[in-house]
PDB file of C-alpha atoms in Angstrom:
ATOM      1  CA  MET A 295     -50.143 -75.318  10.892  1.00 48.00           C
ATOM      2  CA  SER A 296     -48.733 -72.276  12.618  1.00 51.00           C
ATOM      3  CA  ASN A 297     -49.320 -71.900  16.330  1.00 63.00           C
ATOM      4  CA  SER A 298     -49.203 -68.707  18.301  1.00 80.00           C
ATOM      5  CA  GLN A 299     -46.443 -68.654  20.862  1.00 83.00           C
ATOM      6  CA  ASN A 300     -44.697 -66.526  23.449  1.00 91.00           C
ATOM      7  CA  LYS A 301     -41.152 -67.364  24.500  1.00 95.00           C
ATOM      8  CA  LYS A 302     -38.351 -65.615  26.321  1.00 97.00           C
ATOM      9  CA  LEU A 303     -34.594 -65.988  26.735  1.00 98.00           C
ATOM     10  CA  VAL A 304     -32.398 -63.947  29.067  1.00 98.00           C
ATOM     11  CA  VAL A 305     -28.616 -64.101  28.674  1.00 98.00           C
ATOM     12  CA  LYS A 306     -25.573 -62.131  29.804  1.00 98.00           C
ATOM     13  CA  SER A 307     -23.996 -59.722  27.325  1.00 97.00           C
ATOM     14  CA  THR A 308     -21.156 -61.921  26.078  1.00 97.00           C
ATOM     15  CA  THR A 309     -20.420 -62.933  22.505  1.00 97.00           C
ATOM     16  CA  ASP A 310     -20.281 -66.632  23.402  1.00 96.00           C
ATOM     17  CA  ASN A 311     -24.036 -66.379  24.060  1.00 97.00           C
ATOM     18  CA  LEU A 312     -24.732 -65.441  20.427  1.00 97.00           C
ATOM     19  CA  ILE A 313     -24.900 -69.121  19.513  1.00 96.00           C
ATOM     20  CA  LYS A 314     -27.426 -69.700  22.314  1.00 97.00           C
ATOM     21  CA  ILE A 315     -29.524 -66.790  21.051  1.00 98.00           C
ATOM     22  CA  ARG A 316     -29.404 -68.096  17.458  1.00 98.00           C
ATOM     23  CA  ASP A 317     -30.482 -71.582  18.572  1.00 97.00           C
ATOM     24  CA  PHE A 318     -33.371 -70.101  20.560  1.00 97.00           C
ATOM     25  CA  ILE A 319     -34.558 -68.102  17.532  1.00 97.00           C
ATOM     26  CA  LYS A 320     -34.120 -71.092  15.221  1.00 96.00           C
ATOM     27  CA  ASP A 321     -36.283 -73.325  17.440  1.00 94.00           C
ATOM     28  CA  SER A 322     -38.943 -70.650  17.925  1.00 95.00           C
ATOM     29  CA  ALA A 323     -39.100 -69.758  14.227  1.00 95.00           C
ATOM     30  CA  ALA A 324     -39.234 -73.402  13.151  1.00 92.00           C
ATOM     31  CA  SER A 325     -42.541 -73.897  14.970  1.00 88.00           C
ATOM     32  CA  SER A 326     -44.101 -70.747  13.496  1.00 89.00           C
ATOM     33  CA  GLY A 327     -44.667 -71.833   9.905  1.00 85.00           C
ATOM     34  CA  LEU A 328     -41.869 -69.692   8.460  1.00 93.00           C
ATOM     35  CA  LYS A 329     -39.845 -70.947   5.507  1.00 93.00           C
ATOM     36  CA  GLU A 330     -36.190 -71.921   5.947  1.00 93.00           C
ATOM     37  CA  ASP A 331     -34.945 -68.918   3.978  1.00 94.00           C
ATOM     38  CA  ALA A 332     -36.918 -66.506   6.185  1.00 96.00           C
ATOM     39  CA  ILE A 333     -35.734 -68.279   9.350  1.00 97.00           C
ATOM     40  CA  GLY A 334     -32.117 -67.783   8.255  1.00 97.00           C
ATOM     41  CA  LYS A 335     -32.718 -64.057   7.773  1.00 97.00           C
ATOM     42  CA  ILE A 336     -34.360 -63.700  11.200  1.00 98.00           C
ATOM     43  CA  ILE A 337     -31.508 -65.559  12.934  1.00 98.00           C
ATOM     44  CA  LEU A 338     -28.940 -63.228  11.353  1.00 98.00           C
ATOM     45  CA  ALA A 339     -30.954 -60.067  12.121  1.00 98.00           C
ATOM     46  CA  VAL A 340     -31.256 -61.057  15.795  1.00 98.00           C
ATOM     47  CA  ASP A 341     -27.531 -61.898  15.917  1.00 98.00           C
ATOM     48  CA  GLU A 342     -26.763 -58.416  14.523  1.00 98.00           C
ATOM     49  CA  ALA A 343     -29.074 -56.706  17.033  1.00 97.00           C
ATOM     50  CA  CYS A 344     -27.538 -58.582  19.977  1.00 98.00           C
ATOM     51  CA  THR A 345     -23.984 -58.013  18.699  1.00 97.00           C
ATOM     52  CA  ASN A 346     -24.716 -54.272  18.591  1.00 96.00           C
ATOM     53  CA  ILE A 347     -26.015 -54.414  22.180  1.00 97.00           C
ATOM     54  CA  ILE A 348     -22.891 -56.249  23.391  1.00 97.00           C
ATOM     55  CA  LYS A 349     -20.530 -53.911  21.501  1.00 95.00           C
ATOM     56  CA  HIS A 350     -22.229 -50.532  21.787  1.00 93.00           C
ATOM     57  CA  ALA A 351     -24.845 -50.580  24.569  1.00 94.00           C
ATOM     58  CA  TYR A 352     -22.749 -52.589  27.048  1.00 97.00           C
ATOM     59  CA  LYS A 353     -19.328 -51.862  25.479  1.00 94.00           C
ATOM     60  CA  TYR A 354     -18.254 -55.480  26.042  1.00 93.00           C
ATOM     61  CA  SER A 355     -19.052 -55.373  29.782  1.00 94.00           C
ATOM     62  CA  VAL A 356     -20.059 -58.953  30.627  1.00 94.00           C
ATOM     63  CA  ASP A 357     -22.544 -58.050  33.386  1.00 94.00           C
ATOM     64  CA  GLY A 358     -25.280 -56.696  31.147  1.00 97.00           C
ATOM     65  CA  GLU A 359     -28.470 -58.580  30.416  1.00 97.00           C
ATOM     66  CA  ILE A 360     -30.037 -59.192  27.044  1.00 98.00           C
ATOM     67  CA  ASN A 361     -33.685 -60.119  27.086  1.00 98.00           C
ATOM     68  CA  VAL A 362     -35.024 -61.737  23.915  1.00 98.00           C
ATOM     69  CA  ALA A 363     -38.792 -62.179  23.669  1.00 98.00           C
ATOM     70  CA  VAL A 364     -40.449 -63.942  20.765  1.00 97.00           C
ATOM     71  CA  LYS A 365     -44.107 -63.681  19.835  1.00 96.00           C
ATOM     72  CA  SER A 366     -45.812 -65.123  16.827  1.00 94.00           C
ATOM     73  CA  ASP A 367     -49.245 -65.569  15.365  1.00 92.00           C
ATOM     74  CA  LYS A 368     -50.601 -66.494  11.942  1.00 90.00           C
ATOM     75  CA  LEU A 369     -49.502 -63.216  10.381  1.00 93.00           C
ATOM     76  CA  LYS A 370     -46.164 -62.293  11.838  1.00 95.00           C
ATOM     77  CA  PHE A 371     -43.123 -63.333  13.836  1.00 97.00           C
ATOM     78  CA  THR A 372     -42.001 -60.635  16.288  1.00 98.00           C
ATOM     79  CA  ILE A 373     -38.779 -60.445  18.304  1.00 98.00           C
ATOM     80  CA  GLN A 374     -38.290 -57.816  21.011  1.00 98.00           C
ATOM     81  CA  ILE A 375     -34.779 -57.423  22.367  1.00 98.00           C
ATOM     82  CA  THR A 376     -34.317 -55.344  25.516  1.00 98.00           C
ATOM     83  CA  ASP A 377     -31.143 -54.140  27.236  1.00 97.00           C
ATOM     84  CA  SER A 378     -30.183 -51.714  30.017  1.00 97.00           C
ATOM     85  CA  GLY A 379     -27.027 -50.367  28.386  1.00 95.00           C
ATOM     86  CA  ASN A 380     -26.188 -47.026  26.804  1.00 93.00           C
ATOM     87  CA  HIS A 381     -28.881 -45.325  24.773  1.00 90.00           C
ATOM     88  CA  PHE A 382     -28.280 -44.504  21.182  1.00 81.00           C
ATOM     89  CA  ASP A 383     -30.227 -42.608  18.571  1.00 82.00           C
ATOM     90  CA  PRO A 384     -30.735 -44.722  15.451  1.00 83.00           C
ATOM     91  CA  GLU A 385     -31.377 -41.493  13.494  1.00 82.00           C
ATOM     92  CA  ASN A 386     -27.729 -40.549  14.025  1.00 82.00           C
ATOM     93  CA  ILE A 387     -26.381 -43.722  12.440  1.00 83.00           C
ATOM     94  CA  PRO A 388     -25.645 -43.102   8.745  1.00 83.00           C
ATOM     95  CA  GLU A 389     -26.280 -45.569   5.930  1.00 86.00           C
ATOM     96  CA  PRO A 390     -22.989 -47.362   5.446  1.00 90.00           C
ATOM     97  CA  ASP A 391     -20.797 -46.483   2.462  1.00 91.00           C
ATOM     98  CA  ILE A 392     -19.190 -49.877   1.877  1.00 91.00           C
ATOM     99  CA  GLN A 393     -16.541 -48.579  -0.535  1.00 91.00           C
ATOM    100  CA  LYS A 394     -15.508 -45.797   1.852  1.00 92.00           C
ATOM    101  CA  TYR A 395     -15.340 -48.238   4.795  1.00 92.00           C
ATOM    102  CA  HIS A 396     -12.962 -50.416   2.785  1.00 90.00           C
ATOM    103  CA  LYS A 397     -10.689 -47.453   2.018  1.00 91.00           C
ATOM    104  CA  GLN A 398     -10.731 -46.541   5.713  1.00 92.00           C
ATOM    105  CA  LYS A 399      -9.996 -50.183   6.694  1.00 90.00           C
ATOM    106  CA  LYS A 400     -13.063 -49.991   8.882  1.00 89.00           C
ATOM    107  CA  GLY A 401     -14.463 -53.329   9.992  1.00 85.00           C
ATOM    108  CA  GLY A 402     -17.898 -52.440  11.338  1.00 84.00           C
ATOM    109  CA  GLY A 403     -21.063 -50.421  10.941  1.00 86.00           C
ATOM    110  CA  LEU A 404     -23.016 -52.900   8.848  1.00 93.00           C
ATOM    111  CA  GLY A 405     -25.309 -54.482  11.445  1.00 94.00           C
ATOM    112  CA  MET A 406     -28.214 -52.017  11.496  1.00 94.00           C
ATOM    113  CA  PHE A 407     -28.244 -51.776   7.713  1.00 94.00           C
ATOM    114  CA  LEU A 408     -28.292 -55.567   7.411  1.00 96.00           C
ATOM    115  CA  MET A 409     -31.167 -55.856   9.926  1.00 97.00           C
ATOM    116  CA  LYS A 410     -33.274 -53.494   7.788  1.00 95.00           C
ATOM    117  CA  LYS A 411     -32.538 -55.537   4.675  1.00 96.00           C
ATOM    118  CA  LEU A 412     -33.365 -58.859   6.377  1.00 97.00           C
ATOM    119  CA  MET A 413     -36.571 -57.953   8.231  1.00 98.00           C
ATOM    120  CA  ASP A 414     -39.923 -56.439   7.220  1.00 98.00           C
ATOM    121  CA  GLU A 415     -39.959 -53.989  10.141  1.00 97.00           C
ATOM    122  CA  VAL A 416     -37.250 -52.713  12.502  1.00 97.00           C
ATOM    123  CA  SER A 417     -37.975 -50.149  15.220  1.00 96.00           C
ATOM    124  CA  TYR A 418     -36.164 -48.743  18.254  1.00 96.00           C
ATOM    125  CA  LYS A 419     -37.677 -47.493  21.484  1.00 95.00           C
ATOM    126  CA  ASN A 420     -36.486 -46.137  24.841  1.00 93.00           C
ATOM    127  CA  LEU A 421     -38.359 -47.754  27.735  1.00 93.00           C
ATOM    128  CA  THR A 422     -38.664 -46.759  31.399  1.00 92.00           C
ATOM    129  CA  ASN A 423     -35.806 -47.577  33.817  1.00 90.00           C
ATOM    130  CA  ASN A 424     -33.201 -46.704  31.181  1.00 91.00           C
ATOM    131  CA  ARG A 425     -33.962 -49.683  29.012  1.00 96.00           C
ATOM    132  CA  ASN A 426     -33.660 -49.845  25.235  1.00 96.00           C
ATOM    133  CA  GLN A 427     -35.747 -52.025  22.989  1.00 97.00           C
ATOM    134  CA  VAL A 428     -35.434 -53.048  19.386  1.00 97.00           C
ATOM    135  CA  THR A 429     -38.372 -54.760  17.699  1.00 98.00           C
ATOM    136  CA  LEU A 430     -37.885 -56.958  14.626  1.00 98.00           C
ATOM    137  CA  ILE A 431     -40.843 -58.233  12.616  1.00 98.00           C
ATOM    138  CA  LYS A 432     -41.079 -60.769   9.784  1.00 97.00           C
ATOM    139  CA  TYR A 433     -44.416 -61.298   8.046  1.00 95.00           C
ATOM    140  CA  ILE A 434     -45.546 -64.894   7.634  1.00 92.00           C
ATOM    141  CA  SER A 435     -46.900 -65.329   4.126  1.00 77.00           C
TER     142      SER A 435
ATOM    143  CA  MET B 210     -16.593 -79.168  19.563  1.00 47.00           C
ATOM    144  CA  SER B 211     -15.542 -75.710  18.503  1.00 64.00           C
ATOM    145  CA  ASP B 212     -18.076 -73.599  16.631  1.00 90.00           C
ATOM    146  CA  PHE B 213     -15.452 -72.058  14.367  1.00 96.00           C
ATOM    147  CA  ASN B 214     -12.154 -73.182  12.968  1.00 97.00           C
ATOM    148  CA  VAL B 215      -9.564 -71.365  10.888  1.00 98.00           C
ATOM    149  CA  ASN B 216      -6.589 -72.983   9.193  1.00 98.00           C
ATOM    150  CA  VAL B 217      -3.926 -71.368   7.005  1.00 98.00           C
ATOM    151  CA  ARG B 218      -1.927 -73.272   4.376  1.00 98.00           C
ATOM    152  CA  GLY B 219       0.409 -72.240   1.596  1.00 97.00           C
ATOM    153  CA  VAL B 220      -0.326 -73.048  -2.043  1.00 96.00           C
ATOM    154  CA  GLY B 221       2.675 -71.784  -3.996  1.00 95.00           C
ATOM    155  CA  SER B 222       2.979 -68.077  -3.222  1.00 95.00           C
ATOM    156  CA  VAL B 223      -0.663 -67.865  -2.148  1.00 98.00           C
ATOM    157  CA  SER B 224      -2.005 -68.350   1.394  1.00 98.00           C
ATOM    158  CA  VAL B 225      -5.271 -70.225   1.613  1.00 98.00           C
ATOM    159  CA  ILE B 226      -7.420 -69.701   4.709  1.00 98.00           C
ATOM    160  CA  ASP B 227      -9.932 -72.478   5.325  1.00 98.00           C
ATOM    161  CA  VAL B 228     -12.846 -71.328   7.455  1.00 98.00           C
ATOM    162  CA  LYS B 229     -15.245 -73.769   9.051  1.00 98.00           C
ATOM    163  CA  GLY B 230     -18.444 -73.473  11.089  1.00 98.00           C
ATOM    164  CA  TYR B 231     -19.932 -70.234  12.398  1.00 97.00           C
ATOM    165  CA  LEU B 232     -18.240 -66.867  11.875  1.00 98.00           C
ATOM    166  CA  ASP B 233     -19.785 -64.271  14.199  1.00 97.00           C
ATOM    167  CA  ALA B 234     -18.694 -61.556  16.655  1.00 97.00           C
ATOM    168  CA  HIS B 235     -17.442 -64.264  19.014  1.00 97.00           C
ATOM    169  CA  THR B 236     -15.273 -66.074  16.485  1.00 97.00           C
ATOM    170  CA  ALA B 237     -14.210 -63.161  14.204  1.00 97.00           C
ATOM    171  CA  PRO B 238     -11.102 -62.465  16.388  1.00 97.00           C
ATOM    172  CA  ASP B 239      -9.746 -65.922  15.410  1.00 98.00           C
ATOM    173  CA  LEU B 240      -9.912 -64.886  11.759  1.00 98.00           C
ATOM    174  CA  GLU B 241      -8.297 -61.510  12.582  1.00 98.00           C
ATOM    175  CA  ASN B 242      -5.424 -63.393  14.224  1.00 98.00           C
ATOM    176  CA  ALA B 243      -4.943 -65.415  11.055  1.00 98.00           C
ATOM    177  CA  PHE B 244      -4.746 -62.224   8.982  1.00 98.00           C
ATOM    178  CA  ASN B 245      -2.352 -60.612  11.472  1.00 98.00           C
ATOM    179  CA  SER B 246      -0.008 -63.613  11.201  1.00 98.00           C
ATOM    180  CA  LEU B 247      -0.064 -63.340   7.410  1.00 98.00           C
ATOM    181  CA  LEU B 248       0.826 -59.637   7.582  1.00 98.00           C
ATOM    182  CA  GLU B 249       3.682 -60.360   9.980  1.00 98.00           C
ATOM    183  CA  ASN B 250       5.062 -62.755   7.398  1.00 97.00           C
ATOM    184  CA  ASP B 251       4.494 -60.384   4.453  1.00 97.00           C
ATOM    185  CA  GLN B 252       1.926 -62.692   2.915  1.00 98.00           C
ATOM    186  CA  PHE B 253      -0.515 -60.538   0.970  1.00 98.00           C
ATOM    187  CA  LYS B 254      -2.022 -62.959  -1.554  1.00 98.00           C
ATOM    188  CA  VAL B 255      -4.922 -64.630   0.173  1.00 98.00           C
ATOM    189  CA  VAL B 256      -7.705 -66.975  -0.878  1.00 98.00           C
ATOM    190  CA  VAL B 257     -10.415 -67.681   1.678  1.00 98.00           C
ATOM    191  CA  ASN B 258     -12.008 -71.083   1.111  1.00 98.00           C
ATOM    192  CA  PHE B 259     -15.575 -71.035   2.473  1.00 98.00           C
ATOM    193  CA  ASN B 260     -16.402 -74.662   1.705  1.00 98.00           C
ATOM    194  CA  ASP B 261     -17.127 -75.590   5.343  1.00 98.00           C
ATOM    195  CA  LEU B 262     -18.491 -72.235   6.510  1.00 98.00           C
ATOM    196  CA  THR B 263     -22.195 -72.483   7.323  1.00 97.00           C
ATOM    197  CA  TYR B 264     -22.895 -69.060   8.847  1.00 97.00           C
ATOM    198  CA  ILE B 265     -21.533 -65.518   8.696  1.00 98.00           C
ATOM    199  CA  SER B 266     -22.633 -62.276  10.361  1.00 98.00           C
ATOM    200  CA  SER B 267     -21.442 -58.742   9.624  1.00 96.00           C
ATOM    201  CA  ALA B 268     -18.692 -59.152  12.241  1.00 97.00           C
ATOM    202  CA  GLY B 269     -17.158 -61.733   9.892  1.00 97.00           C
ATOM    203  CA  LEU B 270     -17.567 -59.552   6.806  1.00 97.00           C
ATOM    204  CA  GLY B 271     -15.949 -56.722   8.741  1.00 96.00           C
ATOM    205  CA  VAL B 272     -12.708 -58.689   9.023  1.00 97.00           C
ATOM    206  CA  PHE B 273     -12.324 -58.744   5.224  1.00 97.00           C
ATOM    207  CA  MET B 274     -13.219 -55.042   5.044  1.00 96.00           C
ATOM    208  CA  ALA B 275     -10.492 -54.225   7.550  1.00 97.00           C
ATOM    209  CA  TYR B 276      -7.697 -56.146   5.780  1.00 97.00           C
ATOM    210  CA  VAL B 277      -8.303 -56.153   2.041  1.00 97.00           C
ATOM    211  CA  GLU B 278      -6.913 -52.662   1.346  1.00 97.00           C
ATOM    212  CA  THR B 279      -3.644 -53.523   3.096  1.00 97.00           C
ATOM    213  CA  MET B 280      -3.315 -56.632   0.925  1.00 98.00           C
ATOM    214  CA  ARG B 281      -4.012 -54.619  -2.239  1.00 97.00           C
ATOM    215  CA  GLU B 282      -1.531 -51.887  -1.274  1.00 97.00           C
ATOM    216  CA  ASN B 283       1.097 -54.653  -1.205  1.00 97.00           C
ATOM    217  CA  SER B 284       0.246 -56.122  -4.638  1.00 96.00           C
ATOM    218  CA  GLY B 285      -1.946 -58.775  -3.056  1.00 98.00           C
ATOM    219  CA  ASP B 286      -5.675 -59.317  -2.593  1.00 98.00           C
ATOM    220  CA  ILE B 287      -8.277 -61.330  -0.713  1.00 98.00           C
ATOM    221  CA  LYS B 288     -10.245 -63.593  -3.043  1.00 98.00           C
ATOM    222  CA  PHE B 289     -13.133 -65.855  -2.059  1.00 98.00           C
ATOM    223  CA  SER B 290     -13.933 -69.412  -3.138  1.00 98.00           C
ATOM    224  CA  ASN B 291     -16.298 -72.329  -2.549  1.00 98.00           C
ATOM    225  CA  MET B 292     -19.039 -70.256  -0.935  1.00 98.00           C
ATOM    226  CA  GLN B 293     -22.451 -71.738  -0.139  1.00 97.00           C
ATOM    227  CA  ASP B 294     -25.410 -69.770  -1.534  1.00 96.00           C
ATOM    228  CA  SER B 295     -26.733 -68.880   1.924  1.00 95.00           C
ATOM    229  CA  VAL B 296     -23.382 -67.295   2.838  1.00 97.00           C
ATOM    230  CA  TYR B 297     -22.933 -65.607  -0.570  1.00 98.00           C
ATOM    231  CA  ASN B 298     -26.375 -63.990  -0.203  1.00 97.00           C
ATOM    232  CA  ILE B 299     -25.146 -61.997   2.817  1.00 97.00           C
ATOM    233  CA  PHE B 300     -22.082 -60.725   0.916  1.00 97.00           C
ATOM    234  CA  ASP B 301     -24.442 -59.851  -1.924  1.00 96.00           C
ATOM    235  CA  LEU B 302     -26.892 -57.951   0.316  1.00 94.00           C
ATOM    236  CA  LEU B 303     -24.042 -55.692   1.425  1.00 93.00           C
ATOM    237  CA  GLY B 304     -22.682 -55.066  -2.070  1.00 93.00           C
ATOM    238  CA  PHE B 305     -19.432 -57.026  -1.707  1.00 95.00           C
ATOM    239  CA  PRO B 306     -19.507 -58.659  -5.197  1.00 96.00           C
ATOM    240  CA  VAL B 307     -18.396 -55.387  -6.848  1.00 95.00           C
ATOM    241  CA  LEU B 308     -15.423 -55.119  -4.477  1.00 96.00           C
ATOM    242  CA  TYR B 309     -14.163 -58.725  -4.349  1.00 98.00           C
ATOM    243  CA  GLU B 310     -13.629 -61.617  -6.739  1.00 98.00           C
ATOM    244  CA  PHE B 311     -15.621 -64.762  -5.993  1.00 98.00           C
ATOM    245  CA  PHE B 312     -14.676 -68.159  -7.465  1.00 98.00           C
ATOM    246  CA  LYS B 313     -16.505 -71.474  -7.497  1.00 98.00           C
ATOM    247  CA  ASP B 314     -13.300 -73.330  -6.898  1.00 98.00           C
ATOM    248  CA  GLU B 315     -10.156 -72.672  -4.841  1.00 98.00           C
ATOM    249  CA  VAL B 316      -7.811 -73.586  -7.728  1.00 97.00           C
ATOM    250  CA  GLU B 317      -9.349 -70.911  -9.977  1.00 98.00           C
ATOM    251  CA  ALA B 318      -8.873 -68.321  -7.225  1.00 98.00           C
ATOM    252  CA  VAL B 319      -5.247 -69.325  -6.608  1.00 97.00           C
ATOM    253  CA  ASN B 320      -4.474 -69.339 -10.345  1.00 97.00           C
ATOM    254  CA  LYS B 321      -5.950 -65.859 -10.742  1.00 96.00           C
ATOM    255  CA  PHE B 322      -3.001 -64.529  -8.722  1.00 95.00           C
ATOM    256  CA  SER B 323      -0.436 -65.976 -11.148  1.00 86.00           C
ATOM    257  CA  ASP B 324      -2.461 -64.650 -14.101  1.00 82.00           C
ATOM    258  CA  GLU B 325      -2.275 -61.174 -12.575  1.00 80.00           C
ATOM    259  CA  GLN B 326       1.515 -61.115 -12.508  1.00 70.00           C
TER     260      GLN B 326
END
């Protein structure tokens, strides 16, 4: 049986917290009725979102905060990740050209694309007080 | 216990990198260091053995993207072996199978280098 839940994790913007974030998502998703394959996809999508925040929004500054909120009901599993770092416009991020990136010896730019492939819905929003929020949704079928 | 481990060993003229645990933005620099050491020693033929790798994010895939062209420019390559399905699926989602050779077994990957000569 799936139960509705509401959970929250707040961590500093350092890459050593990624494992903590993944464990939090794994535990939350496990009690939501999602299948193992879907849980794996959600964990990776959240990792990618938080990695982007650490790298791009906070530019590796360790003082930033990442707020991960999880909500689930019978129909869907929703993760909202909020930060107070630099804004960015997702419309300005191109679809990655993997072959071109290889030629350019470029080692990044895949995270947003991967999130879209892994989740059913991905959306970005600017909140008040200079906060940014990304919402990831996986349907529970 | 460390969440990621990287070990480099020589098999003939090929360097085999064993990766273990979780490869993410936190641990990817360890793998970059391994590749930098290989370049310093002019080692361009590389097999990455994924047997003990349980998780990879795009930060990990990015390391291969950043180094493979350099290896190929020097008559080498990066080939992959022993990958679990859950890890392979991520490479597949991003279209890596058309750009890299994947082998079930490390020996096949190592031997492919001698076949290419």
